[in-house]
Coordinates of C-alpha atoms in Angstrom, one line a residue:
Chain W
X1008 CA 19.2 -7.2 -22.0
X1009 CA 15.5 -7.3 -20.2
X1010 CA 14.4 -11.0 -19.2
X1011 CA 11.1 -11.5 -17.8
X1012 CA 11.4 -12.9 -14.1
X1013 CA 7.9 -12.7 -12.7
X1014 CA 4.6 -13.2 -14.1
X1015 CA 1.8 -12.4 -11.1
X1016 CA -1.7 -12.7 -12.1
X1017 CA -4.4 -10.8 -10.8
X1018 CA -7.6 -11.9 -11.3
X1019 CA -11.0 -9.6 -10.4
X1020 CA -14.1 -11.8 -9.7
X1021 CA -17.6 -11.1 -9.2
X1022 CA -19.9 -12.9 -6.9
X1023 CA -23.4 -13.1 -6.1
X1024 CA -24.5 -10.1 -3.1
X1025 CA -23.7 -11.2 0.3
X1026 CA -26.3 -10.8 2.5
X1027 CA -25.8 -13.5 5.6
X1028 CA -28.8 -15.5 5.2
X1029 CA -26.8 -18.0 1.9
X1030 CA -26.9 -21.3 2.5
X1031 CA -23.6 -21.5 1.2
X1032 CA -20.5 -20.5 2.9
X1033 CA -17.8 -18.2 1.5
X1034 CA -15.6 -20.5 1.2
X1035 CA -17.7 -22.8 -0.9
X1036 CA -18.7 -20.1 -2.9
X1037 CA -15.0 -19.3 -3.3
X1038 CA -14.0 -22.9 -4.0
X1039 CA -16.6 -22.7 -7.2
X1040 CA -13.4 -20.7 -8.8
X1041 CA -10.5 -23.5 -10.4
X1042 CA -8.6 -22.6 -7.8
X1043 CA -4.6 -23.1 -8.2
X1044 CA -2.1 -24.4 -5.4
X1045 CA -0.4 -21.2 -3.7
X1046 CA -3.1 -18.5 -5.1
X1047 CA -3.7 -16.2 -2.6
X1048 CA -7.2 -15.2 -2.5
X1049 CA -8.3 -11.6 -1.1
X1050 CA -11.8 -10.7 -0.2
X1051 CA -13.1 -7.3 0.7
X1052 CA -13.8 -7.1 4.8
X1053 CA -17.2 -6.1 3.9
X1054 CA -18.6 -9.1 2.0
X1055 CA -16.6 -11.2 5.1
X1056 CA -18.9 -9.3 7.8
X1057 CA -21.9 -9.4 6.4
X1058 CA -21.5 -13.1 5.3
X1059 CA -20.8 -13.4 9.4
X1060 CA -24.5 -11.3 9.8
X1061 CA -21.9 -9.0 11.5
X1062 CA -24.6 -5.8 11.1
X1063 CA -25.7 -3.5 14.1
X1064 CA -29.7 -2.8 13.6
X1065 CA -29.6 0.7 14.2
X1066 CA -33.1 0.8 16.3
X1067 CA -31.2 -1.6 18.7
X1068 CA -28.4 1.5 19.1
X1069 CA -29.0 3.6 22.1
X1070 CA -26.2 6.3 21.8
X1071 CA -24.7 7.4 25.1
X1072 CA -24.2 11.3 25.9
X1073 CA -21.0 11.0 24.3
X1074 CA -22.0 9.7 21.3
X1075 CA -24.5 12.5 21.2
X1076 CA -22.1 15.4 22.2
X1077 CA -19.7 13.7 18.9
X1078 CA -22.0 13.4 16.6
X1079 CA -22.5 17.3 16.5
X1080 CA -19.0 17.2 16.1
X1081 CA -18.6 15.2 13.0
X1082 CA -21.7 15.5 11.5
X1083 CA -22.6 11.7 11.8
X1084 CA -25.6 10.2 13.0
X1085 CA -25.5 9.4 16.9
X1086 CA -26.1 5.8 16.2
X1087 CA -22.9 5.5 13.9
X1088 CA -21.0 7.4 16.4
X1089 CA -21.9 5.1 19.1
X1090 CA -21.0 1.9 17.3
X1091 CA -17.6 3.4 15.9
X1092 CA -16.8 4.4 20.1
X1093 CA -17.9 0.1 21.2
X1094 CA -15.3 -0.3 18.2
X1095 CA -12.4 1.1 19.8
X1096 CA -10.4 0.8 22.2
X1097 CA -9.3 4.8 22.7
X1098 CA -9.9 8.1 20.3
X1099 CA -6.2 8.5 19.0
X1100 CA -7.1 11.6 17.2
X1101 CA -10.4 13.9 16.8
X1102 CA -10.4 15.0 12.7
X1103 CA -13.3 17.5 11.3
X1104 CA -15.4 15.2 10.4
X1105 CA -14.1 11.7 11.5
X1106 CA -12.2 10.1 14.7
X1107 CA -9.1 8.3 14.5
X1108 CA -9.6 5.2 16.7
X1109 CA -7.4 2.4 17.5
X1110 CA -10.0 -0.3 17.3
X1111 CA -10.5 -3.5 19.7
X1112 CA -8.5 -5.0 17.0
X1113 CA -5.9 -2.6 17.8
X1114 CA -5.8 -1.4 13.9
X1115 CA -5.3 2.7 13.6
X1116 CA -7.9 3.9 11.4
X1117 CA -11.0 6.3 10.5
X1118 CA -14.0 5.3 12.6
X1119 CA -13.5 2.7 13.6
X1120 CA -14.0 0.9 10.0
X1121 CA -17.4 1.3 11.0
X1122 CA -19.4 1.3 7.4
X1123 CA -20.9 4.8 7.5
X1124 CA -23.1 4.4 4.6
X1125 CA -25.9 2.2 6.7
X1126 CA -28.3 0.4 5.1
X1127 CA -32.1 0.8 6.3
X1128 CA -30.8 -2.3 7.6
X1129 CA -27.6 -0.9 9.4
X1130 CA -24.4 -0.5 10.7
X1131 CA -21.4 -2.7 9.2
X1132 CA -18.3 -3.1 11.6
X1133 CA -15.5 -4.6 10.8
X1134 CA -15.4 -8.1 11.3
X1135 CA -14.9 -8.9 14.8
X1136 CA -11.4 -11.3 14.0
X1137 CA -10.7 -11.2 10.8
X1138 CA -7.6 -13.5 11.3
X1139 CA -9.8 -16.1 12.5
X1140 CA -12.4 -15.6 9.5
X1141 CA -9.4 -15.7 7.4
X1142 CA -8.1 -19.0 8.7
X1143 CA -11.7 -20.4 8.7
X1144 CA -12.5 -19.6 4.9
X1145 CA -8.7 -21.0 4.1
X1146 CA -9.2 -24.2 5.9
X1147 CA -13.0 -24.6 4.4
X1148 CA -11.3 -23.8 0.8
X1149 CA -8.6 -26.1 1.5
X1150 CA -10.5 -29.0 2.2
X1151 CA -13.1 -28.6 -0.2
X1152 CA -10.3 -27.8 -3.3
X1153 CA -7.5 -30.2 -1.4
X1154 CA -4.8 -27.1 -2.6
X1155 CA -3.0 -24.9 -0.5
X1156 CA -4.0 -21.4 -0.5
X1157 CA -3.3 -18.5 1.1
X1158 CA -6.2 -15.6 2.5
X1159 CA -6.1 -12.4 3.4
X1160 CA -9.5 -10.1 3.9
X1161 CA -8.9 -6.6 3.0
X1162 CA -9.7 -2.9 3.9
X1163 CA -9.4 0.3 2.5
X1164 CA -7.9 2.8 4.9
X1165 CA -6.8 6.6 5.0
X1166 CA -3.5 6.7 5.7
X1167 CA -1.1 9.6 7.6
X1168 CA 0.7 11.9 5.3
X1169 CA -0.6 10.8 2.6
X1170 CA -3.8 11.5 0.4
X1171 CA -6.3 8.8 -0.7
X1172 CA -6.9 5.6 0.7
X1173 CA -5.5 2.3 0.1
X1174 CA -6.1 -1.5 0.5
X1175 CA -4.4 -3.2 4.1
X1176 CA -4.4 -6.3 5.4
X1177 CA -6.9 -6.5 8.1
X1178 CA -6.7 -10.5 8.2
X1179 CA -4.1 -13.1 7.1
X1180 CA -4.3 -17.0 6.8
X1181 CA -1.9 -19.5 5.2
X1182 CA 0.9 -16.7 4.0
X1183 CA 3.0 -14.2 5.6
X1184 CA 2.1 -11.1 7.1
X1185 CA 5.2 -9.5 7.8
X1186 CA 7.9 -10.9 6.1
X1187 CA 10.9 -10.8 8.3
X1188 CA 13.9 -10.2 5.3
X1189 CA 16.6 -9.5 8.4
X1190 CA 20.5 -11.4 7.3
X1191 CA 19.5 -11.6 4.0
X1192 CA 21.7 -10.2 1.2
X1193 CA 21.4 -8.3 -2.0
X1194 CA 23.4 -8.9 -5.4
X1195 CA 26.2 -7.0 -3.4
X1196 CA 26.6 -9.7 -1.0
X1197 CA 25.2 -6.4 1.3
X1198 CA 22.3 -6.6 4.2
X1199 CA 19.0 -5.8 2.5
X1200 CA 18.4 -2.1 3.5
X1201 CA 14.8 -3.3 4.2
X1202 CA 14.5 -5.9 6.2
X1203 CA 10.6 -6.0 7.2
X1204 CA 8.0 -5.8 4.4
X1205 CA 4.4 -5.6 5.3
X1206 CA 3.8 -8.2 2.4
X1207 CA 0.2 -8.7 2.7
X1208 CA -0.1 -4.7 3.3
X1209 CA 1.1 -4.6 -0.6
X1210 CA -0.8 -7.8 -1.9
X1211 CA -4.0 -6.5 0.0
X1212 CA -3.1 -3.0 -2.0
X1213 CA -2.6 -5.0 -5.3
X1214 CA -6.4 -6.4 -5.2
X1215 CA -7.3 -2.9 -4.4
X1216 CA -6.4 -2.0 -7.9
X1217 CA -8.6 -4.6 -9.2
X1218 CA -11.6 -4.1 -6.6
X1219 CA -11.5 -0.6 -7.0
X1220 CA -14.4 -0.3 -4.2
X1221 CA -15.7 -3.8 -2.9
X1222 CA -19.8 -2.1 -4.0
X1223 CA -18.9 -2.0 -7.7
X1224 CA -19.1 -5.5 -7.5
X1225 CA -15.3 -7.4 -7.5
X1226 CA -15.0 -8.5 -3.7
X1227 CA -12.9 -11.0 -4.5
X1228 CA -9.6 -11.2 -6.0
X1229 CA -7.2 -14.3 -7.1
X1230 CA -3.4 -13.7 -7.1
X1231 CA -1.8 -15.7 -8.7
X1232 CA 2.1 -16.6 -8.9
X1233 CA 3.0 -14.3 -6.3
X1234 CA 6.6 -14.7 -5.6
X1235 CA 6.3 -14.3 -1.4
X1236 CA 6.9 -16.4 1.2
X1237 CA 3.7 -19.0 2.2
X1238 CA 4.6 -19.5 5.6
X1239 CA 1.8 -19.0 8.3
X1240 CA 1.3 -15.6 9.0
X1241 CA -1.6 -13.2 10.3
X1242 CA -3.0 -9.4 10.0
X1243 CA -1.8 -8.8 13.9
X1244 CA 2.0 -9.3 13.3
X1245 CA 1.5 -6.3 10.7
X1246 CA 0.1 -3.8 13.8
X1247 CA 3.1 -1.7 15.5
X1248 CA 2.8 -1.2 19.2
X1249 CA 1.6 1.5 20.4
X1250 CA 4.9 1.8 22.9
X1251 CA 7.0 1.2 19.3
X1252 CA 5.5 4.2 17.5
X1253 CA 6.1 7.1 17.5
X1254 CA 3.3 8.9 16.0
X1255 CA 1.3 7.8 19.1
Chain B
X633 CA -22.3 -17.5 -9.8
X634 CA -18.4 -16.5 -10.1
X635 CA -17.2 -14.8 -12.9
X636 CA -13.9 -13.8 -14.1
X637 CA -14.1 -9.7 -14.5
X638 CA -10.3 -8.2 -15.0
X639 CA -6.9 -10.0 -15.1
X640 CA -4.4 -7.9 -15.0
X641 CA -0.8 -8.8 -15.3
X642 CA 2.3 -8.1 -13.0
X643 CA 5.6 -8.7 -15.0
X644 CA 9.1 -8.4 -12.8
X645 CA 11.7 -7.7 -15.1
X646 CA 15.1 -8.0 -14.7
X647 CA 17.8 -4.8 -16.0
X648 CA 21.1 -4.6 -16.1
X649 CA 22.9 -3.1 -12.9
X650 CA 22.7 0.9 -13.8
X651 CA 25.9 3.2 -13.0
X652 CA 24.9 6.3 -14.3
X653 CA 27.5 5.9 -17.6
X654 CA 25.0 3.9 -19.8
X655 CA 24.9 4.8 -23.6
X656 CA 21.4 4.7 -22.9
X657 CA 18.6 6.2 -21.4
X658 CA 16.1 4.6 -19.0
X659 CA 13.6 5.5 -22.0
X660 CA 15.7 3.9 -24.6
X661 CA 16.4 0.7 -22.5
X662 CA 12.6 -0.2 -20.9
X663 CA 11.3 -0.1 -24.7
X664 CA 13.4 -3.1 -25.6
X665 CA 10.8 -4.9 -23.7
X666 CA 7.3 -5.7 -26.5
X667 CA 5.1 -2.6 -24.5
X668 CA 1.6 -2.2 -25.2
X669 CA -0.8 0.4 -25.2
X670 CA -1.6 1.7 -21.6
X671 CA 0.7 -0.7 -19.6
X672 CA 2.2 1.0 -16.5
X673 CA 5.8 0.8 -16.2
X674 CA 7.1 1.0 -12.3
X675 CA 10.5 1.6 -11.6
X676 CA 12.7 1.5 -8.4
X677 CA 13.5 4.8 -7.5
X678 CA 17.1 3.9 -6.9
X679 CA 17.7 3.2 -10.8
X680 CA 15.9 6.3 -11.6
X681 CA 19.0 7.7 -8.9
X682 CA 21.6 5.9 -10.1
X683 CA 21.1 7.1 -13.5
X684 CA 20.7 10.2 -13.1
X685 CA 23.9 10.5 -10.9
X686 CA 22.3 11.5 -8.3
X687 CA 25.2 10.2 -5.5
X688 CA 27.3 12.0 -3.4
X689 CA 30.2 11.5 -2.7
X690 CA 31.7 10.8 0.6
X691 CA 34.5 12.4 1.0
X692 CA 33.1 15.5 -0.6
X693 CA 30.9 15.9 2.5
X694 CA 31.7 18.2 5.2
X695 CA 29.5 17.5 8.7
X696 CA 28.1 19.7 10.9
X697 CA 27.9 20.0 14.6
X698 CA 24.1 19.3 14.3
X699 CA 24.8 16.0 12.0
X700 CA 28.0 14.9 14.0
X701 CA 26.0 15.1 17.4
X702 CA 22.7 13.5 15.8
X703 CA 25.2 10.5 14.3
X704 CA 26.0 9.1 17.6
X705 CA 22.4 9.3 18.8
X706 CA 21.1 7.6 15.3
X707 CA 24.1 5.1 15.4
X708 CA 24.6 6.4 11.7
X709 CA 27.7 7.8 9.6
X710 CA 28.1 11.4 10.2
X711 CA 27.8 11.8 6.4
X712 CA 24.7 9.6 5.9
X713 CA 23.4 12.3 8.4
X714 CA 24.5 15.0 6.6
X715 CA 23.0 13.9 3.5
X716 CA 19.4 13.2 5.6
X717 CA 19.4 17.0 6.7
X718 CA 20.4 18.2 3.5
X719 CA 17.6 16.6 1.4
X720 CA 15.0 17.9 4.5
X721 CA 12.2 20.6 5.0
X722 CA 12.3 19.9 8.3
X723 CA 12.6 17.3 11.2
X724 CA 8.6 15.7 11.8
X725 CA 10.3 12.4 14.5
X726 CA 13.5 11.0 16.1
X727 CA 13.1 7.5 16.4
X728 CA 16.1 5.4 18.4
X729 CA 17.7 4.4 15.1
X730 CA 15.9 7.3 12.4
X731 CA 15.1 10.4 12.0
X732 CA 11.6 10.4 10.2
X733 CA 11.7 13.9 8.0
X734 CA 9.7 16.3 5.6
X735 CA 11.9 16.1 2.4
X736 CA 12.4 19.0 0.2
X737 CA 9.7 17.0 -2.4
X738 CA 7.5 16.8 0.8
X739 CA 7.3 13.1 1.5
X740 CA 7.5 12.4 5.2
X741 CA 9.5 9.2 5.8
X742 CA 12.4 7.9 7.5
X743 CA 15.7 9.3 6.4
X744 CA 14.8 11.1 4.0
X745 CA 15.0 8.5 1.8
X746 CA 18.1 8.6 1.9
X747 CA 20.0 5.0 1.0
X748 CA 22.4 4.3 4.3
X749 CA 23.6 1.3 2.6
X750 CA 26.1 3.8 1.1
X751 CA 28.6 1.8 -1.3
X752 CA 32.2 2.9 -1.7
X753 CA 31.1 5.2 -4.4
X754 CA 29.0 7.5 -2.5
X755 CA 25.5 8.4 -0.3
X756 CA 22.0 7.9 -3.0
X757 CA 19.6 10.4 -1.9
X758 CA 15.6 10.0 -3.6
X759 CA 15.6 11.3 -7.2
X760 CA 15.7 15.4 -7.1
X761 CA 12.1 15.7 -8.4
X762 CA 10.5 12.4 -9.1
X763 CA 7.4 13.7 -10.8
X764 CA 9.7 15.3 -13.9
X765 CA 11.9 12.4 -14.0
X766 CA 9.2 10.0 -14.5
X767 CA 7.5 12.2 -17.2
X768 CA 10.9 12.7 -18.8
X769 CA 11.2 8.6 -19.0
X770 CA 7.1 8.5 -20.4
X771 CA 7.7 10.8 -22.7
X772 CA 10.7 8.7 -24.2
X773 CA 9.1 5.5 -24.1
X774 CA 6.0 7.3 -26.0
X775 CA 8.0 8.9 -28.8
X776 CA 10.5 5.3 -29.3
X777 CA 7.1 2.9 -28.8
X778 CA 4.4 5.1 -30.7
X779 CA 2.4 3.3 -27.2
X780 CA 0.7 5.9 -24.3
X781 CA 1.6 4.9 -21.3
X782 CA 2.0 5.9 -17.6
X783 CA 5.2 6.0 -15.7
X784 CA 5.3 5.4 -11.7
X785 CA 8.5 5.8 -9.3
X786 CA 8.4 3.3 -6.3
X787 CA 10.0 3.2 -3.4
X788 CA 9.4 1.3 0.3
X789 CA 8.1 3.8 3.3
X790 CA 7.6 2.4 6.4
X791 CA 4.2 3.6 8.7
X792 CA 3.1 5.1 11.1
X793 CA 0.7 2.5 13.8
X794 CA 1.9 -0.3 11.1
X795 CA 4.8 -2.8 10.4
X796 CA 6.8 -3.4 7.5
X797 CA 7.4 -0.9 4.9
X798 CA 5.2 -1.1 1.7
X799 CA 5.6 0.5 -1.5
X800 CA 4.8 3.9 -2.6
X801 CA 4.4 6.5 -5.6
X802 CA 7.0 9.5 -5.4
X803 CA 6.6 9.9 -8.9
X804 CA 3.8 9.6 -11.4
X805 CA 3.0 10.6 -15.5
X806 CA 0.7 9.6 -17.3
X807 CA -1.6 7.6 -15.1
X808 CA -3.9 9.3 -12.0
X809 CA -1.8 9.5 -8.8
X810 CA -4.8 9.9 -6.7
X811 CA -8.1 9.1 -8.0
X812 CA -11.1 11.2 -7.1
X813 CA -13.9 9.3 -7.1
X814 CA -16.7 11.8 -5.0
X815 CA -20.3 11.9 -6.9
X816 CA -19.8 8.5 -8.3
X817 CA -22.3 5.9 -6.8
X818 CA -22.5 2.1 -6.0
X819 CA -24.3 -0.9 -7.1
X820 CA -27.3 0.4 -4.6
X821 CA -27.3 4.0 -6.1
X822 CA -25.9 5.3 -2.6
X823 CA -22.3 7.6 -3.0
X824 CA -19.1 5.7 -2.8
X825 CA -17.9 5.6 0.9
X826 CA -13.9 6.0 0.0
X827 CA -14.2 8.9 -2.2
X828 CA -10.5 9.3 -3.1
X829 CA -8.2 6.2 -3.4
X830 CA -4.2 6.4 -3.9
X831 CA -4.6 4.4 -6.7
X832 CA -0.8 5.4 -7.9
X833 CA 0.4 4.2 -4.2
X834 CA -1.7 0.9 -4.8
X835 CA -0.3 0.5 -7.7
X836 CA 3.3 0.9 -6.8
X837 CA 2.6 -1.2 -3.7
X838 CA 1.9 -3.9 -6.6
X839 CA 4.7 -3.9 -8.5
X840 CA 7.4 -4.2 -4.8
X841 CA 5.5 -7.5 -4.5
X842 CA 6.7 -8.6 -7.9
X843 CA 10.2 -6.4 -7.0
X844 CA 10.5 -7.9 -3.7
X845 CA 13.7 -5.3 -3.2
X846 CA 15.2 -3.9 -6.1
X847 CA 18.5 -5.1 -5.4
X848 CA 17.4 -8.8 -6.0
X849 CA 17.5 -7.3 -9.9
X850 CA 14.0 -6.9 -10.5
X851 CA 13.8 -3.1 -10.3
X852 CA 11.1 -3.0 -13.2
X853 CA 7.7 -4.0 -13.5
X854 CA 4.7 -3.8 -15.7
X855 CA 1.2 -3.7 -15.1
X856 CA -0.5 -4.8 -17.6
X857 CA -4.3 -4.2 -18.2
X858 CA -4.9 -2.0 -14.8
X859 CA -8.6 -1.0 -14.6
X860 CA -7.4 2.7 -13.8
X861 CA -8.2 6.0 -15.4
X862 CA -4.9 7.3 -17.3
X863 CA -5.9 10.8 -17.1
X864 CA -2.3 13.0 -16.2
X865 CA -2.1 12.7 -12.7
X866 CA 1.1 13.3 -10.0
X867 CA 3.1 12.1 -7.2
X868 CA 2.7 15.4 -5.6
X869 CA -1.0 14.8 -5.7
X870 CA -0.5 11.9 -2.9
X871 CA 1.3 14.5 -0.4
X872 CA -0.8 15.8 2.3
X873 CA -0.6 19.2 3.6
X874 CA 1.0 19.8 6.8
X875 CA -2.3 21.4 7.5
X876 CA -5.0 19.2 6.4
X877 CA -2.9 16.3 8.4
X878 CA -4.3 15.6 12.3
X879 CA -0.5 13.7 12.7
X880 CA 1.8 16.7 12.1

């Protein structure tokens, strides 16, 4: 009467602090882990930029007028406001205490996915192409491991509408991004009713779960026996245009 | 230098087709399957529909003016139109092929969440109140099994600024919907930077991976060994107030 179908694995790991200066690379570090053919590995965009040094000293920052007049605004410091406005692209919406940006990436978020919490160190943007650092540590674990993965670097992000963040794809290597479902049928010999899943939206969700935040110290995150497509995909085929939505 | 912290397990399973004239209950039949203590059962919200009758008819549906002269612009049935304005608050988009709405439960999405892939039996609507019906199905489960545990209703949204619909939580017992983490701190002693996560919406993003779309027969899932709190939490408590939201 019930019959299992499915059995996904999801497998929280902890790894050693990333601070940029290892003389390993992530994706040797990664391919330490027995690694299966078609596990999809997601890592937390944070340990990704810093393991690319991608961190803004903040006594390098000179914030513009702008910046200044903004950060009275939101009650951030003027050297975080200034790296979340060379984030983005425009200001799609001013909050009480945070921008909405669409950032160079084009993603729609909070600040840019500038890391507010700054280090004495400093300021963590998001990595600057995340699809490309997601190929690069697929191809590195692929020819270290020989198996065929799939890698997607994740984010938490606030969402409209809704309450509470949640995990998104911000890069995708080696399995689909959106997964394109148009002419396909259900049991009823019917279309499917929805015919574009943002699949790596829900796996990136999925490690989420596990990673609770990326600090507590589960970055990374093996899926295993996912049942989705592997074809090539990235994290820009899962951004609507701007001219396509209309909530901008 | 990598070590295994949580597995948790995804399991798809496979029902038999609901009508709404079962002998059983939802309750009665997802305990067939060996539960265990604190596994999170996910369910398609369409089953939850289809056994509770909630389908209208077609023929017992009268349109008006408004939904006749919104059908031609939204290249839908009069009646699928009907039902769309009948299960709304109010009207947030039109899109060139939707109408994104507030439904009377308060979710803003496109249709209403109303199935257009109408059969010859009738129009399916989003349970009446998903929160109740998912509690109703916990509690069954917990008096048949002797086993706590929490109870999620899923069903695909699309986004705003992003493609692809993804799963999401409508209705919630027995697990936290959205999970307030503010106070707690990281592995550097410094507060969390995401301070509440939509750890129900994550969760029910997880389980459409495994259900791909319910139709394919895999309209139940199981997480199995989630590292979430299980205090009483809601789907209501993922709804944001018209108010507190800078895109309405």
């Amino acid at each position: 009467m019930i019959k299992e179908r499915v059995k996904m694995e999801v497998i929280g790991l902890e790894i050693p602090l990333i601070s940029g200066n290892e003389e390993y690379t992530l994706a040797e570090l990664i391919s330490k882990y027995p690694l299966e053919e078609n596990d999809i590995i997601v890592i937390a965009e944070t340990v990704v930029s810093k393991s690319e040094k991608n961190v803004i000293l903040k006594d390098t920052i000179k914030p513009s007028n702008e910046a200044i007049e903004l950060s009275k605004k939101l009650g951030k410091e003027p050297e975080v406001v200034q790296v979340i406005l060379d984030e983005s692209n425009e200001t799609v919406r001013l909050g009480p205490n945070f921008i909405v940006t669409e950032t160079k990436h084009g993603f729609v978020c909070a600040n840019s996915g500038v890391d507010e919490s700054n280090t004495s160190k400093g300021i963590k943007p998001l990595p600057k192409n995340p699809d490309k650092s997601a190929n690069e540590i697929r191809k590195g674990i692929e020819e270290i491991t020989g198996k065929k993965v799939g890698v997607i670097i994740n984010d938490s992000m606030g969402r409209p509408f809704r309450k509470g963040s949640c995990g998104v794809a911000i890069g995708v290597s080696g399995v689909c991004g959106l997964w394109d479902r148009k002419g396909e049928k259900d049991l009823f010999g019917r279309e499917l009713k929805t015919t574009e899943v943002g699949i790596a939206d829900e796996l990136a969700a999925t490690a989420s779960v596990v990673m609770g935040q990326s600090d507590e110290g589960i970055p990374l995150v093996i899926i295993r026996n996912a049942p989705v497509p592997f074809k090539e995909g990235t994290g820009k085929e899962l951004i609507r245009k701007k001219e396509e939505d209309v909530f901008r």
